[in-house]
Tab-separated table of C-alpha atoms in Angstrom:
chain	number	residue	atom	x	y	z
A	1	MET	CA	116.292	158.039	182.219
A	2	LEU	CA	116.328	154.313	183.284
A	3	ARG	CA	113.085	153.659	181.174
A	4	LEU	CA	115.409	155.538	178.198
A	5	ILE	CA	118.288	153.211	178.467
A	6	LEU	CA	116.119	150.225	178.818
A	7	ALA	CA	114.363	151.037	175.763
A	8	ALA	CA	117.416	151.569	173.790
A	9	LEU	CA	118.689	148.466	174.820
A	10	MET	CA	115.450	146.598	173.762
A	11	VAL	CA	115.594	148.336	170.347
A	12	LEU	CA	119.467	147.426	169.807
A	13	GLY	CA	118.298	143.446	170.573
A	14	LEU	CA	120.949	143.625	173.544
A	15	LEU	CA	117.657	143.350	176.285
A	16	ALA	CA	114.820	140.824	175.358
A	17	GLY	CA	111.408	142.296	175.672
A	18	PRO	CA	107.886	140.557	176.530
A	19	ALA	CA	107.390	137.904	173.522
A	20	THR	CA	104.273	139.482	172.092
A	21	ALA	CA	102.057	138.013	169.353
A	22	GLY	CA	103.961	140.240	166.682
A	23	SER	CA	107.439	140.141	167.835
A	24	PHE	CA	110.285	137.270	168.143
A	25	THR	CA	112.431	136.842	170.474
A	26	PRO	CA	115.165	133.312	170.269
A	27	ILE	CA	114.731	131.309	173.246
A	28	SER	CA	116.568	127.950	173.916
A	29	ALA	CA	114.972	124.562	173.226
A	30	GLU	CA	115.252	123.505	177.253
A	31	ASP	CA	113.605	126.706	178.441
A	32	GLN	CA	110.780	126.554	175.792
A	33	THR	CA	110.371	122.669	176.732
A	34	THR	CA	109.673	123.846	180.357
A	35	ARG	CA	107.245	126.591	179.483
A	36	MET	CA	105.362	124.455	176.972
A	37	GLY	CA	105.024	122.495	180.404
A	38	ARG	CA	101.334	120.827	180.266
A	39	GLY	CA	99.400	120.771	177.066
A	40	VAL	CA	96.470	119.544	175.379
A	41	ASN	CA	95.817	118.567	171.684
A	42	ILE	CA	93.146	120.575	169.643
A	43	ILE	CA	90.911	120.596	166.887
A	44	GLY	CA	92.375	118.466	164.540
A	45	TYR	CA	89.091	116.559	164.150
A	46	ASP	CA	86.535	119.452	164.338
A	47	PRO	CA	84.321	120.738	161.413
A	48	TYR	CA	86.057	124.154	161.790
A	49	TRP	CA	88.812	123.614	159.057
A	50	GLN	CA	85.934	122.460	156.438
A	51	ASP	CA	85.151	125.226	154.166
A	52	GLY	CA	82.189	127.450	155.429
A	53	GLY	CA	82.513	125.337	158.767
A	54	LYS	CA	81.724	127.308	162.006
A	55	GLY	CA	83.470	124.247	164.486
A	56	ASN	CA	82.747	123.852	168.423
A	57	TYR	CA	85.678	125.921	169.116
A	58	GLU	CA	85.591	129.301	170.559
A	59	ASP	CA	87.345	131.972	172.435
A	60	ARG	CA	86.320	130.800	175.680
A	61	HIS	CA	87.564	127.121	174.977
A	62	PHE	CA	91.378	128.528	174.912
A	63	LYS	CA	90.519	130.937	177.946
A	64	ALA	CA	89.172	127.571	179.504
A	65	ILE	CA	92.193	125.860	178.449
A	66	LYS	CA	94.645	128.147	180.221
A	67	ASP	CA	92.430	128.992	183.124
A	68	ALA	CA	92.445	125.035	184.116
A	69	GLY	CA	95.957	125.028	184.098
A	70	PHE	CA	97.485	124.104	180.912
A	71	SER	CA	99.816	126.276	179.240
A	72	THR	CA	100.069	124.735	175.555
A	73	VAL	CA	98.141	123.477	172.784
A	74	ARG	CA	98.970	121.335	169.832
A	75	VAL	CA	97.549	122.500	167.110
A	76	VAL	CA	96.513	119.373	164.836
A	77	LEU	CA	96.676	120.466	161.319
A	78	PHE	CA	95.920	118.184	158.347
A	79	THR	CA	96.943	120.546	155.488
A	80	PHE	CA	97.283	118.050	152.160
A	81	PRO	CA	93.224	117.944	151.893
A	82	HIS	CA	93.319	121.684	151.655
A	83	MET	CA	95.971	122.336	148.740
A	84	ASP	CA	95.764	123.032	144.941
A	85	ALA	CA	96.971	120.833	142.688
A	86	GLN	CA	100.177	123.193	142.601
A	87	ASN	CA	100.687	122.521	146.596
A	88	GLN	CA	99.407	125.686	147.610
A	89	ILE	CA	97.330	126.175	150.785
A	90	SER	CA	93.728	127.478	150.697
A	91	GLU	CA	93.822	131.215	151.997
A	92	THR	CA	90.552	130.652	153.446
A	93	TRP	CA	91.843	127.995	155.749
A	94	LEU	CA	95.144	129.690	156.456
A	95	LYS	CA	92.954	132.500	157.693
A	96	LYS	CA	91.715	129.925	160.013
A	97	LEU	CA	95.011	128.901	161.192
A	98	ASP	CA	95.753	132.461	161.699
A	99	TRP	CA	92.441	132.877	164.055
A	100	VAL	CA	93.555	129.733	166.174
A	101	VAL	CA	97.275	131.154	166.625
A	102	ASP	CA	96.071	134.320	167.259
A	103	THR	CA	93.242	133.397	170.000
A	104	ALA	CA	96.160	131.222	171.979
A	105	LEU	CA	98.573	133.638	171.622
A	106	LYS	CA	95.957	136.113	173.336
A	107	HIS	CA	95.260	133.677	175.770
A	108	ASP	CA	98.982	133.575	176.960
A	109	LEU	CA	99.255	129.788	175.429
A	110	ASN	CA	102.141	128.063	173.699
A	111	VAL	CA	101.418	126.963	170.282
A	112	ILE	CA	102.802	123.963	168.474
A	113	LEU	CA	101.649	123.525	165.129
A	114	ASP	CA	101.595	119.991	164.326
A	115	GLU	CA	101.608	119.033	160.789
A	116	HIS	CA	99.606	115.556	160.921
A	117	ASP	CA	99.414	113.956	157.639
A	118	PHE	CA	101.096	111.467	158.763
A	119	THR	CA	99.397	108.666	156.891
A	120	ASP	CA	99.723	110.000	153.346
A	121	CYS	CA	103.359	110.595	154.052
A	122	SER	CA	103.961	107.133	155.420
A	123	ARG	CA	102.635	105.830	152.213
A	124	ASP	CA	104.983	107.686	149.846
A	125	ALA	CA	107.930	109.460	150.991
A	126	ALA	CA	108.618	111.115	147.479
A	127	VAL	CA	104.986	112.776	147.827
A	128	CYS	CA	105.571	113.242	151.151
A	129	GLU	CA	108.619	115.377	150.783
A	130	THR	CA	107.005	117.311	148.025
A	131	LYS	CA	103.985	118.257	149.725
A	132	LEU	CA	105.451	118.495	153.597
A	133	THR	CA	108.239	121.015	151.918
A	134	ALA	CA	105.489	122.869	150.375
A	135	VAL	CA	103.516	122.806	153.733
A	136	TRP	CA	106.646	124.800	155.339
A	137	ARG	CA	107.441	126.862	153.086
A	138	GLN	CA	104.063	128.828	153.337
A	139	ILE	CA	103.570	128.273	156.740
A	140	ALA	CA	106.969	129.132	158.299
A	141	PRO	CA	107.107	132.682	156.572
A	142	ARG	CA	103.979	133.323	157.699
A	143	TYR	CA	104.667	133.275	161.239
A	144	GLN	CA	108.218	134.186	160.954
A	145	ASP	CA	107.581	137.066	163.404
A	146	ARG	CA	105.279	135.800	165.793
A	147	SER	CA	106.383	135.512	169.009
A	148	ASN	CA	108.489	132.692	170.396
A	149	ARG	CA	105.559	130.765	171.771
A	150	VAL	CA	104.819	129.583	168.547
A	151	ILE	CA	106.707	126.403	167.696
A	152	PHE	CA	106.614	124.412	164.531
A	153	GLU	CA	106.296	120.119	164.654
A	154	ILE	CA	107.839	119.285	161.307
A	155	LEU	CA	105.592	115.958	161.029
A	156	ASN	CA	103.459	113.735	163.245
A	157	GLU	CA	104.298	110.069	163.609
A	158	PRO	CA	106.235	109.014	160.347
A	159	HIS	CA	106.145	105.311	159.858
A	160	ASP	CA	105.776	102.831	157.114
A	161	LYS	CA	107.759	104.428	154.256
A	162	LEU	CA	109.384	106.830	156.236
A	163	ASP	CA	111.629	104.322	157.857
A	164	ALA	CA	114.768	105.693	159.782
A	165	ALA	CA	117.181	106.011	156.917
A	166	THR	CA	114.216	107.742	154.735
A	167	TRP	CA	113.018	109.968	157.575
A	168	ASN	CA	116.850	110.635	158.283
A	169	ALA	CA	117.189	111.938	154.436
A	170	LEU	CA	114.195	113.869	154.261
A	171	PHE	CA	113.658	115.830	157.562
A	172	PRO	CA	116.793	117.956	157.235
A	173	LYS	CA	115.341	119.180	153.767
A	174	VAL	CA	112.417	120.491	155.660
A	175	LEU	CA	114.086	121.711	158.267
A	176	ALA	CA	116.180	123.552	155.907
A	177	VAL	CA	112.797	125.116	154.409
A	178	ILE	CA	111.778	126.201	157.949
A	179	ARG	CA	115.397	127.736	158.833
A	180	ALA	CA	115.402	130.076	155.784
A	181	THR	CA	112.721	132.150	157.430
A	182	ASN	CA	112.975	130.885	160.981
A	183	PRO	CA	116.890	130.174	161.886
A	184	GLN	CA	116.150	130.249	165.779
A	185	ARG	CA	112.405	129.018	166.583
A	186	ASN	CA	112.138	125.744	167.989
A	187	VAL	CA	111.106	122.894	166.090
A	188	ILE	CA	109.986	119.723	167.393
A	189	LEU	CA	110.835	116.507	165.795
A	190	GLY	CA	110.547	112.731	166.520
A	191	GLY	CA	111.476	109.213	165.683
A	192	THR	CA	109.981	106.573	163.504
A	193	GLN	CA	107.331	103.944	163.797
A	194	TRP	CA	105.006	106.278	165.182
A	195	ASN	CA	107.128	108.344	167.339
A	196	SER	CA	108.036	105.693	169.547
A	197	ARG	CA	110.214	106.349	172.330
A	198	ASN	CA	112.722	103.279	170.580
A	199	THR	CA	113.336	105.056	167.753
A	200	LEU	CA	114.719	108.072	169.062
A	201	LYS	CA	118.150	106.551	168.988
A	202	ASP	CA	117.861	106.235	165.083
A	203	LEU	CA	117.295	109.910	165.060
A	204	LYS	CA	119.994	111.655	163.544
A	205	LEU	CA	119.817	115.384	164.968
A	206	PRO	CA	122.536	118.213	163.479
A	207	ASP	CA	124.821	118.923	166.072
A	208	ASN	CA	124.866	122.372	165.040
A	209	ASP	CA	121.208	123.002	165.440
A	210	LEU	CA	120.050	123.922	169.128
A	211	HIS	CA	116.683	124.929	168.729
A	212	LEU	CA	115.157	121.332	168.521
A	213	ILE	CA	112.944	119.612	170.696
A	214	ALA	CA	112.727	115.570	170.655
A	215	THR	CA	109.348	114.081	171.153
A	216	PHE	CA	107.809	110.591	171.755
A	217	HIS	CA	104.178	109.133	171.883
A	218	TYR	CA	103.242	106.809	174.513
A	219	TYR	CA	100.155	104.860	174.323
A	220	ASP	CA	101.623	101.497	176.291
A	221	PRO	CA	100.183	98.905	177.097
A	222	PHE	CA	98.299	99.224	173.992
A	223	ASN	CA	95.548	96.755	174.310
A	224	PHE	CA	94.342	98.567	177.603
A	225	THR	CA	94.680	102.331	176.139
A	226	HIS	CA	92.970	101.259	172.729
A	227	GLN	CA	90.487	98.731	173.888
A	228	GLY	CA	87.454	98.604	171.982
A	229	ALA	CA	88.398	101.229	169.396
A	230	SER	CA	87.664	100.916	165.871
A	231	TRP	CA	90.380	101.368	164.138
A	232	ALA	CA	92.774	99.217	166.217
A	233	PRO	CA	93.493	95.879	165.113
A	234	PRO	CA	90.337	93.696	165.332
A	235	GLU	CA	91.648	91.942	167.974
A	236	ILE	CA	92.095	95.145	170.440
A	237	THR	CA	88.717	96.418	168.862
A	238	ALA	CA	87.044	93.390	170.580
A	239	LEU	CA	88.442	93.988	174.378
A	240	LYS	CA	86.737	95.746	176.730
A	241	GLY	CA	87.053	95.662	180.347
A	242	LEU	CA	90.909	95.376	180.697
A	243	THR	CA	92.186	97.033	183.609
A	244	TRP	CA	95.407	98.991	184.679
A	245	GLY	CA	97.254	99.949	187.883
A	246	SER	CA	99.738	96.667	188.712
A	247	ASP	CA	102.654	97.450	190.595
A	248	ALA	CA	104.677	95.768	187.619
A	249	GLN	CA	102.719	97.814	184.998
A	250	ARG	CA	103.523	101.179	187.201
A	251	ALA	CA	107.367	99.950	187.151
A	252	GLN	CA	106.981	99.706	183.324
A	253	ILE	CA	106.497	103.082	182.675
A	254	ASP	CA	109.034	104.335	184.913
A	255	ALA	CA	111.492	101.747	183.316
A	256	ASP	CA	110.546	103.217	179.657
A	257	PHE	CA	110.748	106.926	180.619
A	258	ASP	CA	113.964	106.428	182.079
A	259	ALA	CA	115.357	105.046	178.924
A	260	VAL	CA	113.823	108.480	177.122
A	261	LYS	CA	115.535	110.583	179.709
A	262	ALA	CA	118.968	108.671	179.483
A	263	TRP	CA	118.772	109.500	175.621
A	264	SER	CA	117.841	113.050	176.553
A	265	ASP	CA	120.655	113.640	178.660
A	266	ALA	CA	123.075	111.835	176.217
A	267	ASN	CA	122.013	114.119	173.653
A	268	LYS	CA	121.547	117.252	175.342
A	269	ARG	CA	117.839	117.138	173.642
A	270	PRO	CA	114.899	118.375	175.672
A	271	ILE	CA	111.731	116.360	175.440
A	272	LEU	CA	108.461	116.928	174.894
A	273	LEU	CA	105.504	113.878	175.398
A	274	GLY	CA	103.432	114.959	172.351
A	275	GLU	CA	100.642	112.486	172.663
A	276	PHE	CA	99.361	110.042	175.164
A	277	GLY	CA	96.009	108.747	176.423
A	278	ALA	CA	93.524	105.670	177.128
A	279	TYR	CA	90.682	105.453	174.726
A	280	ASP	CA	87.269	106.380	176.481
A	281	LYS	CA	85.907	102.730	175.924
A	282	ALA	CA	88.394	101.388	178.556
A	283	PRO	CA	87.167	101.228	182.355
A	284	LEU	CA	87.311	104.789	183.794
A	285	GLU	CA	88.948	104.392	187.084
A	286	SER	CA	91.845	102.567	185.265
A	287	ARG	CA	92.219	105.403	182.857
A	288	ILE	CA	92.304	107.929	185.647
A	289	VAL	CA	94.936	105.814	187.157
A	290	TRP	CA	96.845	105.375	183.896
A	291	THR	CA	96.890	108.883	183.063
A	292	ASP	CA	97.928	110.433	186.337
A	293	ALA	CA	100.822	107.715	186.568
A	294	VAL	CA	101.775	108.874	182.644
A	295	THR	CA	101.572	112.555	183.624
A	296	ARG	CA	103.834	112.281	186.686
A	297	ALA	CA	106.351	110.246	185.338
A	298	ALA	CA	106.709	112.908	182.468
A	299	GLU	CA	107.060	115.679	184.786
A	300	LYS	CA	109.236	114.045	187.308
A	301	ARG	CA	112.228	113.848	184.410
A	302	GLY	CA	111.426	117.183	183.433
A	303	PHE	CA	109.397	116.334	179.994
A	304	ALA	CA	106.481	118.939	178.852
A	305	TRP	CA	103.452	117.028	177.770
A	306	THR	CA	100.623	117.527	175.792
A	307	TYR	CA	97.193	114.759	176.191
A	308	TRP	CA	95.678	113.561	173.159
A	309	GLN	CA	93.270	115.269	173.257
A	310	PHE	CA	90.690	117.849	174.348
A	311	SER	CA	87.767	116.516	172.358
A	312	SER	CA	86.266	113.880	169.368
A	313	ASP	CA	87.935	110.735	171.631
A	314	PHE	CA	89.817	110.422	174.810
A	315	ILE	CA	88.482	113.619	175.607
A	316	VAL	CA	89.321	116.273	178.429
A	317	TRP	CA	86.585	118.643	177.363
A	318	ASP	CA	82.814	117.218	176.557
A	319	PHE	CA	81.401	119.753	173.912
A	320	ALA	CA	78.241	117.910	174.514
A	321	ASN	CA	78.481	119.146	178.341
A	322	ASP	CA	79.876	122.119	177.593
A	323	ASP	CA	82.378	121.322	180.481
A	324	TRP	CA	85.227	119.537	181.509
A	325	ASN	CA	85.639	115.356	181.804
A	326	ARG	CA	86.765	116.274	185.382
A	327	PRO	CA	87.780	112.671	186.137
A	328	ILE	CA	90.271	112.980	183.207
A	329	LEU	CA	91.035	116.601	183.984
A	330	GLY	CA	91.666	115.558	187.789
A	331	ALA	CA	94.543	112.707	186.417
A	332	LEU	CA	96.347	115.203	184.159
A	333	ILE	CA	96.136	118.371	186.750
A	334	PRO	CA	95.119	117.345	190.196
A	335	ASP	CA	95.448	121.251	191.282
A	336	SER	CA	93.233	122.641	188.553
A	337	PRO	CA	91.300	125.638	189.229
A	338	ALA	CA	88.540	124.260	187.181
A	339	LEU	CA	87.760	121.225	189.374
A	340	SER	CA	86.880	123.313	192.188
A	341	GLY	CA	84.438	125.699	190.165
A	342	LYS	CA	86.831	128.979	190.149
A	343	PRO	CA	86.862	130.711	187.066
């Protein structure tokens, strides 16, 4: 009898059942952030997205991510190159995305769909508005009935032509497109200047939408985290051997994250630290210390986080050796079962 009553309540929507791959039940932004917990950015620069490209990712990699102690994958999506002249996304590409979403959900991972065409968007705000609304007009309804573990991120790192005023005028239009089919799904939004923590104060989030999670990225000090990186300014590219770990440097992280927490509390918006990492050419011991310090600082303040990134560079998984980059994994998740060889 009790079982029949519970089943009836679920049908009426009065009792939330498990969030399966084929059903959506609302969850608060705060609870979503808690569930996201520890995460990692995946797939963006992998050959998987190329037409006919198999890529490196397999089902077992999602299992490895979950088994290592991560709860979330932030899927880096370069959608614009896969749109035709009418801004229709290739069905082949969309089916590839379906596989990523389905596989992540199969392994009980939260899935952030991160629209990552920030370079194109930041060159031309008008083109960005057209293409970005077209992207979400197609992706949002495609996943409207999926589990609440699927979270949308409107655009990674707006900057340049997307200054605060322009971004505050543009993102509500894109959000309205999403809300047409996903009125209660949680959506991630960050400020300008590459999702700088300093621009959260300029972000004009709608008071009547409580299903929003604010994000920021953290690569400070930039001369340490990006030393030797070919895409950095020449004076940063030329750096090598720069270390990190003084008391003053650690205190700066606390000060920076305290400021984000103060904004979060004042505005009643939960926080995702969407990207952070130190490039592979920085001294490994300092990378470990920095990664541990940033991760613990985020967790202490209740921020969810997604490390940049699983593969390509800043890596926590080494495809060449088919194994974890154990020093970096240990800095992220000190108690990870993968470090002790457990399955």
